[in-house]
Structure formats: structure tokens, C-alpha cells
Amino acid sequence: MALLHHRSALLTACLVFTPLLWLLWRPPLSWLSASTQQPTISIAVTGPPLGPVSFNVRPPKHKGGGVDDLSSPRAPFVAWPLKRVCDEQTAAAAAVPGLVFLCDNNSGGPGNIRNYILTCIRYAIEAGASGLVMPRIATRSPTNLAGLRAGSQPLGYMFDEAHFRTALGAACPQIELYETLEDVPRQRRPATFTAQGGKGGSGNGQGTGLAMRTDGVVGANPEEIRPKDFGARGGCDRREPNRHAHRFGPQFRKWLNESAVERGLGPPRREHPRVVRLAWGVLWDWIARADGPEFVATFGGLLRVREDVLALGERVVDAMRREVKAKAADMKNRKRFLGIHLRTENDVLENWPSYKLQLDGYLAAAESLGYRKTVAYLATGNQTEATNFAQAAASRLQVTVRSKESLLQGKDLKALQNLTWDQQALVDFVVLLRSDYFVGVSPSSFSINVALKRHLRIDGVHTRPWRVGGPGDGLSWVTGNFEKYWNDWLFMFDGMWP
């Protein structure tokens, strides 16, 4: 009864105080509408509309491709911010010999996959892990875009494995990399031991359970955990980021020790490890800015697009530059091109911005930016909508719309066609990063990832965080409903690694 009374009181508090806290906390510029010909911003709660937004903000000068331009797909990895975090854990005596993390419980497109792996690694560091199994990637069904777990591939399916090993080794040499789960040493216990600590049976490897095989090998299946379960978080929504993620380490290590005693296990060590897998859905858990702007700006550099896909994207960029130079009517537009991400494929959620909302917002932005009578690059997996978009752009702004399929020829086109749907999206990722201006849509993790990584072009490791909503940063603009933190997926802006 006491537990029920406690839950009832907590629910009442959430219902009463959440709306009040929301009104006090919400930012003043919280709604960006793309449903009209000209995007507008309105004051939240009170105040008149601000009127048309000026997009004529020239991107700052930068050194393309070098360390000063961390938005480049080829930017060198800056190791010292990650090294500092890893060293802090070691200095705090938080390292746990024999604790191995497994970062394979992911799904979705490149934005989701990338953020899951990075967030999992950040949790592993906070936990004091001394080992990491090379992350694997859940692959999408080739016949059903919504089928997100049709198979599994190594990290090299999307990202450069050699770069990952070198970068992580430079920053965190105390973390040992295992090629596969089978390469992790196994701990042997008496065959009568079970996950529940009783006689007979076996655990299921879920939650705080420990799976074992009948031959007495413990750790054959990793233990699945949810980081938010460690520590009294509070909060009224399961999607809320882990606002006190730095409390995870001590709480997790306390559980690790207590569960070892309960199960008759000794402390984990390299020869007798404990393997931990994070549950699905932790990809937006960690508030990225918690470790400082320099960490936010560089951590994502662990995952670089694999070389053949990166090179293909660069050839698309070169072809796009030639196309713009030859066809743009305005001399100013012969040196720049607009990148567009249209997210209307059949796996989008019902309440996401519609095709019309995106179309009107993108073309209004293009007009405000002066992209008339030129060539624009469109990234989309919906060929029907791509055709419709191209026709509308030509009719309204005399803009010719091109895509990777229309820009590549010969063996390059064949190489593109041999890639899967998500691998082709990485080609778009490379091209959109190098466009002169980018327009995308929230809550697409792909769009947000592109915009946030482009944002690093402004000031490298010292870049201030992206502002949600508003007219953008002079490099990108994202349309969407920026009103409700949870329902409009605004938590992604807090938990995304550029």
C-alpha cells in the first residue's frame, strides 16, 4: 500500500507541476513554422510574431578539410578531450578490470546508429570499463524500411574500423578492444550456479540477470542494463535524458559489486570478466554538453564514414560543383550550392512534418538565401517525392534539383547502386556536410546530425551548442515543430553527438 501511495503521489506531482515547469523553462523562440511561403518565428506564450526571418547570413570563413574545420568528413580526430575524460576515470580509481561493454543493441539509419554507439562508449567510460567489443550494426531489411533488425554487420558496414581503433587507442589506451564477443575470456563457475543464485535452471541475460550455458561458462550472454535504472532519477517521461548521467558510474559499480557477492562471483578481472550490453533506446540518454564544448565537438570524430563511401560522396560533391558552375544564372551561385534533406519515406512517423511542410519551408529558405536559377542537391530515399519536389523547385524558383544518382556515372554509379539504402544515406551525409547551406527537418536524426556537425565549422573545438529553432547558424536551418520537448523529439538536440 505504501508503494502504491508513493506512486500515486509522484503521478499527481508530475501532472500538477510539469505544465508549470514547462511554461517557466521553455525557450522564448520555440516555434518555427514552414507552412507559409516565408518562414516565421513567433514568441511562445505571449507576444506578436517577429515577422519574416532573414536567412542572408554569410557562413564564416574557415579552413576546409583541416583540424580547424571539424565539420569536414575527413577532419583529423582531436584526441585530447576524450583522453582527459578517460584519464579522469582512471585517476578517480573508477576503472574496473574485466568490465567489458558491448555496443551492438542499435537500429535505424546512420544518425541513430552513430549516436547509439557513441553514447554506449561514453557510458562504458563512465562505468570504468577496461574492455570494449568492436561495435556491430543492426541492418535494415532491403524490402521493408521499417524492418530495422534484419541482420547484423561489423562496424565497417558504415564506419572506418582502422580509424576507430587508432582514435580510441590514442585517447583511451586503458580500454582493450576485442574483435568479437567470442574473443572475450570466459569465466567458469560450477554448473549448479544460476542467475538467481539458486539450484538448477539458467538466467535469461535480461535486466540484472546473468546468463550461463549448461557447461558452466558464465558470461556467454552479456548482461543487459538500462543506465537510467541506476540512481534515483525522478522525472515524468521515459524519454527524458539522463540529466545526472555522471551519477551512473558509482551507482553501477555498487551494483556490480553487490551482484557479484549475491551470485558467488569474485571481482571481475581480465581472465574472469563481466560483459554488459546496453538496452536499446539509450542513444539520446547522455546530455552531450555535460562534458564541455570541446568534448562535444570532437567525440563524434571516433566514427568516420568508411573510405569507399566517403570517396564516393566526395566525387558527388565535385560533380555538383561542376554542375553549379555551368548552370547557375547568378555569378554568386556559381560557387555555392544548397543541400536539402527531404524525409518522407514510408517509415516516418505519423506526426512528423509533412511533405508540404518541408517543401514550402525549404523553397522559402532557398528564396531568402538567394538560391534562384541555380542547382540544388536533394537527399531522399523517396523517388516519387523527389520527382514532385524537383518539379516544384523548377516551377517556383527555376532551380534544377540533382541527386547522387543523377550526378554519378559509370563505375561510380554502379558502386552506388551496390550499396544498401543506409549506406547510400552516408553518401548523402558526406555531400550535405560540404554543401554551402543546408536545410533539413526535425525530428530526423539524420538532418539534426548533419546540421550539428556543420555547426562545428564556426569555431572548431570552441563552438557553442546549436540553438533549437530559430533562423539557424548561418550554415544550416532545420524546419519542424519546436514546441513540445518530448512529443517533438527536442531531446535529440541535447543528446546528439556532432
XYZ file of C-alpha atoms in Angstrom:
498
model
C 0.000 0.000 0.000
C 2.852 2.373 0.825
C 4.355 1.766 -2.603
C 1.016 2.460 -4.308
C 0.599 5.620 -2.246
C 4.106 6.754 -3.249
C 3.436 6.128 -6.955
C 0.107 7.976 -6.733
C 1.789 10.964 -5.096
C 4.533 11.015 -7.755
C 1.968 10.872 -10.571
C -0.024 13.719 -9.006
C 3.131 15.813 -8.681
C 4.014 15.195 -12.331
C 0.554 16.179 -13.523
C 0.452 19.337 -11.399
C 3.965 20.695 -11.669
C 5.127 19.614 -15.156
C 2.948 22.183 -17.038
C 4.121 24.945 -14.678
C 7.772 23.987 -15.037
C 7.372 23.780 -18.796
C 5.987 27.332 -19.031
C 8.886 28.628 -16.934
C 11.572 26.596 -18.688
C 10.617 26.738 -22.377
C 12.843 28.975 -24.522
C 11.352 32.242 -25.860
C 11.801 31.279 -29.507
C 10.156 27.900 -29.685
C 8.105 27.643 -32.851
C 9.406 27.793 -36.391
C 6.674 27.453 -38.973
C 7.375 26.416 -42.539
C 3.743 26.144 -43.554
C 3.699 29.555 -45.218
C 5.662 30.877 -48.172
C 8.056 32.716 -45.821
C 9.200 31.026 -42.573
C 8.270 32.988 -39.441
C 9.113 32.835 -35.765
C 6.544 33.521 -33.061
C 7.073 34.350 -29.404
C 5.999 31.475 -27.165
C 3.132 32.096 -24.714
C 2.933 35.862 -25.266
C 3.944 38.464 -27.829
C 3.320 39.129 -31.544
C 5.080 37.364 -34.417
C 8.569 38.624 -35.177
C 7.859 38.625 -38.907
C 9.972 37.243 -41.756
C 13.287 35.687 -40.879
C 16.401 36.847 -42.721
C 18.481 33.937 -43.959
C 21.097 36.198 -45.517
C 23.783 35.285 -43.017
C 27.064 34.567 -44.743
C 28.896 31.478 -43.446
C 32.125 32.351 -41.605
C 35.429 31.810 -43.354
C 37.116 28.565 -42.412
C 39.890 26.260 -43.457
C 38.202 23.427 -45.302
C 39.288 19.891 -44.531
C 41.725 20.722 -41.733
C 41.586 20.433 -37.975
C 40.066 23.928 -37.818
C 37.040 22.621 -39.720
C 35.694 19.776 -37.640
C 32.635 19.632 -39.873
C 34.737 18.021 -42.601
C 34.094 14.290 -43.130
C 37.892 13.905 -43.190
C 38.690 16.051 -40.158
C 41.519 14.530 -38.096
C 40.427 13.136 -34.753
C 41.240 15.505 -31.882
C 42.021 13.078 -29.054
C 42.773 15.234 -26.017
C 39.185 15.937 -24.839
C 38.350 12.214 -24.826
C 41.731 11.389 -23.270
C 41.002 13.846 -20.479
C 37.685 12.122 -19.682
C 39.272 8.638 -19.767
C 42.161 9.775 -17.579
C 39.759 11.328 -15.075
C 38.098 7.960 -14.585
C 41.437 6.253 -14.053
C 42.596 8.932 -11.614
C 39.361 8.546 -9.644
C 40.098 4.818 -9.202
C 36.900 4.082 -11.103
C 38.482 1.657 -13.566
C 37.133 -1.897 -13.308
C 39.482 -4.572 -14.700
C 37.447 -7.183 -16.519
C 34.409 -4.971 -17.193
C 33.603 -5.236 -20.915
C 30.925 -3.260 -22.755
C 29.080 -4.432 -25.858
C 27.602 -1.667 -28.091
C 25.505 -3.585 -30.610
C 21.895 -3.058 -29.499
C 21.181 -0.345 -32.090
C 18.831 0.118 -35.035
C 17.788 2.683 -37.628
C 19.620 4.948 -40.036
C 23.130 6.447 -39.755
C 22.019 9.152 -37.300
C 20.575 6.626 -34.852
C 23.369 4.068 -35.255
C 26.108 6.653 -34.856
C 24.593 8.180 -31.738
C 23.867 4.830 -30.094
C 27.460 3.642 -30.461
C 28.934 6.918 -29.191
C 26.541 7.095 -26.236
C 27.288 3.475 -25.340
C 31.025 4.193 -25.374
C 30.508 7.249 -23.166
C 28.615 5.111 -20.645
C 31.355 2.479 -20.813
C 33.958 5.103 -19.910
C 31.830 6.364 -17.020
C 31.358 2.803 -15.768
C 35.144 2.280 -15.729
C 35.158 -0.385 -18.438
C 38.538 -1.851 -19.288
C 37.298 -3.588 -22.426
C 35.040 -2.922 -25.402
C 33.840 -5.352 -28.037
C 34.071 -3.801 -31.502
C 30.584 -2.354 -32.072
C 28.292 -4.067 -34.537
C 25.456 -2.531 -36.557
C 21.895 -3.825 -36.869
C 20.932 -3.751 -40.549
C 17.663 -2.801 -42.207
C 15.541 -5.122 -44.324
C 16.152 -4.430 -48.049
C 12.429 -4.933 -48.762
C 10.890 -3.206 -45.729
C 12.406 0.064 -44.499
C 10.629 -0.304 -41.169
C 12.311 -3.693 -40.602
C 15.271 -2.366 -38.628
C 16.722 -5.638 -37.316
C 17.039 -7.847 -40.371
C 20.653 -8.748 -39.650
C 23.947 -7.599 -38.151
C 27.181 -6.317 -39.646
C 30.604 -5.251 -38.301
C 31.355 -1.578 -37.646
C 32.930 -1.383 -41.109
C 29.454 -1.638 -42.626
C 29.212 2.138 -42.105
C 32.385 3.419 -40.485
C 36.171 3.235 -40.829
C 37.292 0.473 -38.445
C 41.009 1.273 -38.646
C 40.336 4.921 -37.819
C 38.152 3.900 -34.865
C 40.829 1.631 -33.414
C 43.557 4.236 -33.815
C 41.468 7.113 -32.430
C 40.161 5.227 -29.381
C 43.607 3.780 -28.700
C 45.178 7.250 -28.765
C 42.643 8.673 -26.308
C 41.865 5.687 -24.058
C 44.703 3.124 -24.206
C 43.374 1.611 -20.974
C 40.368 0.225 -22.883
C 41.149 -3.062 -24.613
C 39.343 -3.740 -27.892
C 38.003 -7.231 -28.588
C 37.213 -8.104 -32.181
C 34.119 -10.160 -31.309
C 32.204 -11.256 -28.223
C 33.742 -14.717 -28.622
C 37.205 -13.186 -28.112
C 36.338 -12.053 -24.584
C 37.665 -14.516 -21.979
C 35.001 -16.574 -20.248
C 34.596 -17.116 -16.544
C 33.909 -20.699 -15.420
C 31.771 -21.406 -12.383
C 30.178 -24.614 -11.032
C 27.362 -25.832 -13.259
C 24.880 -25.593 -10.365
C 25.178 -21.780 -10.286
C 22.250 -19.862 -11.775
C 21.428 -16.226 -12.464
C 19.081 -16.215 -9.494
C 21.696 -17.762 -7.234
C 19.665 -20.968 -6.752
C 19.963 -24.555 -7.927
C 19.203 -25.624 -11.479
C 17.870 -23.580 -14.401
C 19.595 -20.614 -16.003
C 19.207 -16.841 -16.271
C 17.843 -15.015 -19.265
C 20.523 -12.340 -19.532
C 17.968 -9.505 -19.176
C 17.992 -6.653 -16.689
C 20.285 -7.563 -13.790
C 20.295 -11.269 -14.700
C 23.440 -13.206 -15.627
C 23.135 -15.847 -18.322
C 25.145 -19.052 -18.280
C 25.498 -22.066 -20.508
C 24.919 -25.566 -19.196
C 28.664 -26.250 -19.425
C 29.162 -23.770 -16.600
C 30.544 -20.881 -18.677
C 29.403 -17.577 -17.174
C 29.198 -14.559 -19.448
C 28.392 -16.452 -22.648
C 25.495 -13.998 -22.947
C 26.028 -10.376 -21.848
C 24.028 -8.808 -19.036
C 21.628 -6.183 -20.385
C 21.235 -2.996 -18.353
C 19.394 0.314 -18.619
C 21.614 3.118 -17.304
C 18.633 5.150 -16.101
C 17.811 2.350 -13.647
C 20.891 3.227 -11.613
C 20.235 6.029 -9.130
C 17.046 7.882 -8.196
C 16.400 9.895 -11.347
C 12.807 11.021 -10.923
C 11.195 12.676 -13.925
C 7.874 12.171 -15.657
C 8.831 10.862 -19.083
C 10.902 7.816 -20.014
C 12.414 9.709 -22.965
C 13.929 12.332 -20.698
C 17.727 12.438 -20.977
C 19.808 11.133 -18.111
C 20.296 14.564 -16.576
C 22.630 13.213 -13.900
C 24.492 10.725 -16.062
C 27.680 11.244 -14.066
C 25.951 9.524 -11.137
C 25.745 6.378 -13.247
C 29.339 5.257 -12.639
C 29.293 4.975 -8.824
C 25.781 3.507 -8.774
C 26.644 0.979 -11.472
C 29.873 -0.126 -9.758
C 27.993 -0.531 -6.487
C 25.517 -2.845 -8.230
C 28.372 -4.676 -9.947
C 29.989 -5.494 -6.599
C 26.739 -6.377 -4.832
C 25.526 -8.633 -7.639
C 28.874 -10.416 -7.704
C 28.533 -11.245 -3.996
C 24.930 -12.405 -4.456
C 25.954 -14.752 -7.274
C 29.077 -16.145 -5.679
C 31.368 -14.448 -8.179
C 34.674 -12.845 -7.425
C 35.523 -9.310 -8.553
C 35.699 -9.040 -12.352
C 39.166 -9.183 -13.848
C 40.520 -9.723 -17.327
C 40.549 -13.509 -17.006
C 37.112 -13.523 -15.343
C 35.191 -10.664 -16.997
C 31.658 -9.305 -16.767
C 30.162 -8.352 -20.153
C 27.494 -5.634 -20.247
C 25.155 -4.734 -23.094
C 23.147 -1.504 -23.014
C 19.441 -1.785 -23.729
C 18.006 -0.436 -26.935
C 16.926 3.200 -26.748
C 19.834 4.771 -24.845
C 21.012 6.732 -27.873
C 19.705 10.096 -26.579
C 20.444 9.410 -22.904
C 23.622 11.363 -22.352
C 23.399 15.177 -22.404
C 26.274 15.873 -24.766
C 27.228 19.294 -23.406
C 27.787 17.848 -19.899
C 31.445 17.121 -20.716
C 32.203 20.564 -22.129
C 32.064 22.058 -25.646
C 35.456 20.705 -26.685
C 34.356 17.144 -25.886
C 31.058 17.610 -27.751
C 32.885 18.970 -30.783
C 35.388 16.134 -31.047
C 33.900 12.915 -29.625
C 31.928 12.144 -32.800
C 35.213 12.059 -34.696
C 35.679 8.486 -33.448
C 33.259 7.400 -36.175
C 34.393 8.392 -39.656
C 32.457 7.295 -42.745
C 34.159 4.285 -44.329
C 36.658 5.185 -47.036
C 34.927 3.916 -50.193
C 31.628 5.591 -49.265
C 33.462 8.774 -48.266
C 35.308 8.880 -51.589
C 32.048 8.327 -53.475
C 30.446 11.237 -51.624
C 33.400 13.459 -52.470
C 33.008 12.634 -56.156
C 29.348 13.650 -55.897
C 30.443 16.964 -54.353
C 32.911 17.538 -57.211
C 30.230 16.753 -59.793
C 27.814 19.095 -58.027
C 30.355 21.920 -58.067
C 30.859 21.476 -61.808
C 27.100 21.399 -62.370
C 26.514 24.600 -60.416
C 29.384 26.392 -62.138
C 27.997 25.517 -65.550
C 24.288 26.153 -64.965
C 23.791 28.818 -62.295
C 22.476 32.061 -63.777
C 23.735 34.235 -60.911
C 27.536 34.559 -60.691
C 27.303 34.315 -56.885
C 25.605 30.927 -57.171
C 28.299 29.504 -59.443
C 30.489 28.947 -56.394
C 27.957 27.515 -53.953
C 25.143 25.008 -53.717
C 22.216 24.355 -51.422
C 21.864 20.928 -49.777
C 18.369 19.638 -48.958
C 17.205 16.640 -46.919
C 13.633 15.547 -47.671
C 12.425 12.990 -45.116
C 9.153 11.479 -46.337
C 9.954 7.768 -46.733
C 7.325 5.263 -45.682
C 8.948 4.577 -42.298
C 8.420 8.117 -40.955
C 6.105 8.597 -38.012
C 2.621 9.982 -38.489
C 3.166 13.254 -36.630
C 6.400 14.212 -38.404
C 6.405 17.306 -40.667
C 4.563 16.556 -43.906
C 5.935 16.678 -47.433
C 4.160 20.019 -48.000
C 5.567 21.499 -44.791
C 9.078 20.521 -45.810
C 8.640 21.605 -49.431
C 7.289 25.050 -48.577
C 9.842 25.634 -45.850
C 12.813 24.561 -47.954
C 11.847 26.607 -51.008
C 11.094 29.660 -48.861
C 14.526 29.315 -47.272
C 16.143 28.883 -50.703
C 14.483 32.044 -51.957
C 15.527 34.046 -48.893
C 19.094 32.828 -49.306
C 19.189 33.898 -52.944
C 19.225 30.406 -54.441
C 17.213 31.180 -57.573
C 18.035 29.951 -61.063
C 20.679 27.559 -59.803
C 21.218 23.884 -58.997
C 20.407 22.311 -55.597
C 21.255 18.893 -54.170
C 18.424 16.745 -52.824
C 18.931 13.803 -50.453
C 15.936 11.496 -50.132
C 15.029 7.843 -50.387
C 11.550 8.562 -51.767
C 11.860 8.801 -55.540
C 8.222 9.778 -56.084
C 8.521 12.742 -53.734
C 11.922 13.582 -55.232
C 10.287 13.981 -58.639
C 7.497 16.098 -57.187
C 9.996 18.242 -55.296
C 12.121 18.792 -58.401
C 9.084 19.920 -60.381
C 8.013 22.350 -57.658
C 11.530 23.798 -57.313
C 11.804 24.319 -61.067
C 8.375 25.954 -61.232
C 8.742 28.297 -58.245
C 12.430 29.221 -58.272
C 13.806 27.919 -61.574
C 16.055 25.648 -59.507
C 17.337 22.416 -61.025
C 17.381 19.606 -58.455
C 20.074 16.960 -58.676
C 20.804 13.827 -56.653
C 23.655 11.369 -56.220
C 22.001 9.052 -58.752
C 21.876 11.771 -61.410
C 25.414 13.062 -60.768
C 27.348 9.794 -60.789
C 28.140 7.827 -63.924
C 29.774 4.585 -64.999
C 31.558 2.580 -62.331
C 30.761 5.190 -59.680
C 27.047 4.851 -60.312
C 27.356 1.070 -60.216
C 29.252 1.286 -56.921
C 26.457 3.449 -55.516
C 23.789 1.017 -56.638
C 25.639 -1.828 -54.931
C 25.314 -0.058 -51.569
C 22.392 -0.659 -49.230
C 19.800 2.016 -48.501
C 21.533 3.182 -45.293
C 24.996 3.076 -46.864
C 23.701 5.312 -49.657
C 22.425 7.684 -46.969
C 26.036 8.039 -45.821
C 26.926 9.300 -49.308
C 24.269 11.991 -48.809
C 25.731 12.695 -45.366
C 29.131 13.469 -46.895
C 27.632 15.694 -49.617
C 25.381 17.649 -47.262
C 28.270 18.332 -44.892
C 30.136 20.019 -47.753
C 27.181 21.977 -49.180
C 27.319 25.752 -48.739
C 23.975 25.844 -46.945
C 21.813 23.023 -45.635
C 18.092 22.725 -44.943
C 16.687 19.721 -43.114
C 13.847 18.601 -40.883
C 13.362 17.835 -37.217
C 12.838 15.208 -35.816
C 15.015 13.393 -38.371
C 18.171 12.312 -36.546
C 19.936 12.392 -39.928
C 19.042 16.059 -40.524
C 19.927 17.066 -36.993
C 23.249 15.208 -37.163
C 24.151 16.989 -40.415
C 23.197 20.404 -39.006
C 25.056 19.929 -35.714
C 28.212 18.645 -37.406
C 28.129 21.542 -39.896
C 27.819 23.855 -36.870
C 31.375 22.860 -35.864
C 32.633 24.821 -38.872
C 32.032 28.037 -36.971
C 34.705 27.757 -34.296
C 36.097 24.231 -34.164
C 36.535 22.827 -30.651
C 35.223 26.084 -29.169
C 31.884 26.002 -30.976
C 28.931 26.858 -28.743
C 25.964 24.454 -28.797
C 23.340 24.662 -31.537
C 20.220 26.667 -30.666
C 16.968 24.783 -31.147
C 14.591 26.530 -33.549
C 15.167 29.996 -34.925
C 16.824 31.087 -38.160
C 19.787 28.752 -37.886
C 23.502 29.469 -37.554
C 24.282 30.879 -40.988
C 25.205 27.402 -42.213
C 22.020 25.359 -41.750
C 18.317 25.661 -40.979
C 16.068 22.907 -39.686
C 12.296 23.111 -40.026
C 9.884 21.415 -37.653
C 7.629 21.813 -34.644
C 9.781 23.152 -31.825
C 7.095 23.347 -29.167
C 6.979 20.180 -27.071
C 10.226 18.851 -25.685
C 9.167 15.201 -25.777
C 6.498 14.924 -28.463
C 8.581 16.940 -30.953
C 11.749 14.999 -30.109
C 13.668 18.065 -28.978
C 15.634 15.847 -26.577
C 17.663 14.776 -29.612
C 19.292 18.227 -29.717
C 20.503 17.656 -26.151
C 21.754 14.111 -26.718
C 23.234 14.274 -30.247
C 26.996 13.980 -30.810
C 28.104 16.096 -33.838
